[in-house]
């Protein structure tokens, strides 16, 4: 039996002193190790130190978690009133806020991101994701239709939402708490039970959330966490488990393809938010400073590890040189450093493996003839941080549109900037990608902004902004960037079945 996780928050700050954390599964309200005793190591992106050992789940753990979820649905959770469920989810949000510092420490230990970023975005959103869907499920009506029956009588149709059942929640490592709760919040609000498979890189916050669930009185089995890897491991076993009713996933398009095949067995619905190669478009009439600031965030925030990020920037020719120079200044002002330091402007990548991938694109850009405006390599770090997966924010110009650097998702702090001359041309270039997640357009001409929004093939179009989120709105990607929309009532569409009841009067 693993240590119970009241120890996790106590252990995380102790990382500096060299202690090792255990990350157990959370199944049926209890922290447990794998039956096999297997585990894998988890390293700090900051300095490469061993953070701890994560239990490696297999078929037994997935079976146990799915069975616990099913039992909860057949037991107290399934019969709980909507009001009580909503009360409990609000209590989860309050408890995350009460333990804000513990979640912050866990998220920062996992990802190495600046604490200033996590405390503004990741942790507040972790709590908000429970509150918003508690509100949504309580306040969203369903349809009713009166009808005349063939015999001239009356009938009344009304729809009721019923939970889908056991939901598999497969998560990535870039925004671990935010993205996991973006799925768990609505899934539970709709009355489902979940089995979460966190990314192998970021086990902490999903594990810690188990404590919160127990503390506020969520019944055992409603929220389960099984750690492990993807293929031939917990991820694959979970998504192909016959008693899972639906799968929600955020991550790479290739992984989405594998999960979709697994979900096809048993015809289970999927909700996918996948990769992107998003374009940023800046017109000469834009508020220049706001555009530079917005594109800088879109390219470099979270060390470029945001699926909504911008790796292709198109700038109208009259301001091209000035824009490149200004973005260079921004990139060079982002100082890498310890998450807790106030001056830290950029964290490390998630792992050395991911850094090798990003660096391979940095090499590729050079080979394809790019001019490196800034960056292009690994920054000099102090000895204590030299084992981390640090990388320089990087800007290129001069690549042709068929370079892999322009076409493939890199998921690092980098962008290519190209000049454009006409609206027509830039729309065509922005749309020339198999992806369709989002775009960010900067202009003071609102007619043009609306025209572009209509013609860009994306799920999300930000005008004079980026990553401005209203959680009631539809969120998701077009083309190979995803299937379905979540957010507000759209999440209810995925996490419930709508049952029509027809009453002959
Ligand atoms: N939000 C996004 O769009 C993200 C994109 N990425 C991109 O994906 C690349 C690979 O990163 P990964 O962490 O390996 O992403 P991934 O998409 O392979 O993994 C995400 C999650 O899926 C699980 N998984 C992997 N294969 C699976 C399978 N066959 N069945 C079920 N679950 C499976 C993983 O264990 C993890 O929990 C990165 O280099 C980055 O470019 C990574 C993270 C987030
Ligand atoms: O829901 C949000 O606000 C953010 C979502 C971001 C991703 O899905 C991502 O970076 O993978």
CSV table of N, CA and C and ligand atoms in Angstrom, one decimal, residues 125 129 172 174-175 178-179 182 250-251 273-274 302 305-309 411 437 462 467 469 471 475, ligand 2:
chain,number,residue,atom,x,y,z
A,125,UNK,N,-8.0,27.7,-13.3
A,125,UNK,CA,-8.9,26.9,-14.2
A,125,UNK,C,-9.3,25.6,-13.7
A,129,UNK,N,-13.2,24.8,-13.7
A,129,UNK,CA,-13.8,23.7,-14.5
A,129,UNK,C,-14.8,22.9,-13.7
A,172,UNK,N,-2.8,14.9,-21.7
A,172,UNK,CA,-1.4,15.2,-22.0
A,172,UNK,C,-0.6,15.9,-20.9
A,174,UNK,N,1.0,19.1,-21.1
A,174,UNK,CA,1.3,20.5,-21.2
A,174,UNK,C,0.6,21.4,-20.2
A,175,UNK,N,-0.7,21.0,-20.0
A,175,UNK,CA,-1.5,21.8,-19.0
A,175,UNK,C,-2.3,20.7,-18.2
A,178,UNK,N,-5.4,21.7,-15.8
A,178,UNK,CA,-6.4,22.4,-16.6
A,178,UNK,C,-7.1,21.5,-17.5
A,179,UNK,N,-6.3,20.7,-18.3
A,179,UNK,CA,-7.0,19.9,-19.3
A,179,UNK,C,-7.7,18.6,-18.7
A,182,UNK,N,-10.9,20.0,-17.2
A,182,UNK,CA,-11.8,20.4,-18.3
A,182,UNK,C,-12.7,19.2,-18.8
A,250,UNK,N,-7.0,14.6,-25.1
A,250,UNK,CA,-6.3,15.7,-25.7
A,250,UNK,C,-4.9,15.3,-25.9
A,251,UNK,N,-4.3,15.5,-27.1
A,251,UNK,CA,-2.9,15.2,-27.3
A,251,UNK,C,-2.7,15.1,-28.8
A,273,UNK,N,-9.4,16.6,-28.8
A,273,UNK,CA,-8.7,17.9,-29.1
A,273,UNK,C,-7.3,17.6,-29.4
A,274,UNK,N,-6.9,17.8,-30.7
A,274,UNK,CA,-5.6,17.2,-31.1
A,274,UNK,C,-4.7,18.4,-31.5
A,302,UNK,N,4.2,29.1,-21.9
A,302,UNK,CA,4.3,27.6,-21.5
A,302,UNK,C,5.4,27.0,-22.3
A,305,UNK,N,4.4,25.1,-25.4
A,305,UNK,CA,3.7,23.8,-25.3
A,305,UNK,C,2.2,24.0,-25.1
A,306,UNK,N,1.6,24.6,-26.0
A,306,UNK,CA,0.1,24.9,-26.0
A,306,UNK,C,-0.4,24.5,-27.4
A,307,UNK,N,-1.4,23.7,-27.4
A,307,UNK,CA,-1.9,23.3,-28.8
A,307,UNK,C,-2.4,24.5,-29.5
A,308,UNK,N,-2.8,25.6,-28.8
A,308,UNK,CA,-3.4,26.8,-29.4
A,308,UNK,C,-2.3,27.7,-29.8
A,309,UNK,N,-1.0,27.4,-29.6
A,309,UNK,CA,0.1,28.3,-29.9
A,309,UNK,C,0.3,28.5,-31.4
A,411,UNK,N,5.6,22.1,-31.2
A,411,UNK,CA,5.3,22.1,-29.8
A,411,UNK,C,6.5,22.6,-28.9
A,437,UNK,N,-7.1,24.0,-35.8
A,437,UNK,CA,-7.5,24.3,-34.4
A,437,UNK,C,-7.9,25.8,-34.2
A,462,UNK,N,-9.5,33.9,-32.8
A,462,UNK,CA,-9.3,35.0,-31.9
A,462,UNK,C,-9.0,36.3,-32.7
A,467,UNK,N,-6.1,33.1,-26.7
A,467,UNK,CA,-6.3,32.3,-25.5
A,467,UNK,C,-7.2,33.1,-24.5
A,469,UNK,N,-10.5,33.0,-22.9
A,469,UNK,CA,-11.4,31.9,-22.8
A,469,UNK,C,-12.7,32.2,-22.0
A,471,UNK,N,-15.6,30.0,-20.7
A,471,UNK,CA,-15.8,28.5,-20.7
A,471,UNK,C,-17.2,28.0,-21.1
A,475,UNK,N,-15.5,24.8,-27.8
A,475,UNK,CA,-14.0,24.8,-27.9
A,475,UNK,C,-13.6,23.5,-28.5
B,2,LIG,O1,-9.2,24.7,-22.5
B,2,LIG,C1,-8.4,25.6,-22.6
B,2,LIG,O2,-8.6,26.7,-22.3
B,2,LIG,C2,-7.0,25.2,-23.2
B,2,LIG,C3,-6.8,24.2,-23.9
B,2,LIG,C4,-5.5,23.9,-24.3
B,2,LIG,C5,-5.1,22.8,-24.9
B,2,LIG,O3,-6.0,21.9,-25.2
B,2,LIG,C6,-3.7,22.3,-25.2
B,2,LIG,O4,-2.8,23.1,-25.1
B,2,LIG,O5,-3.6,21.1,-25.4
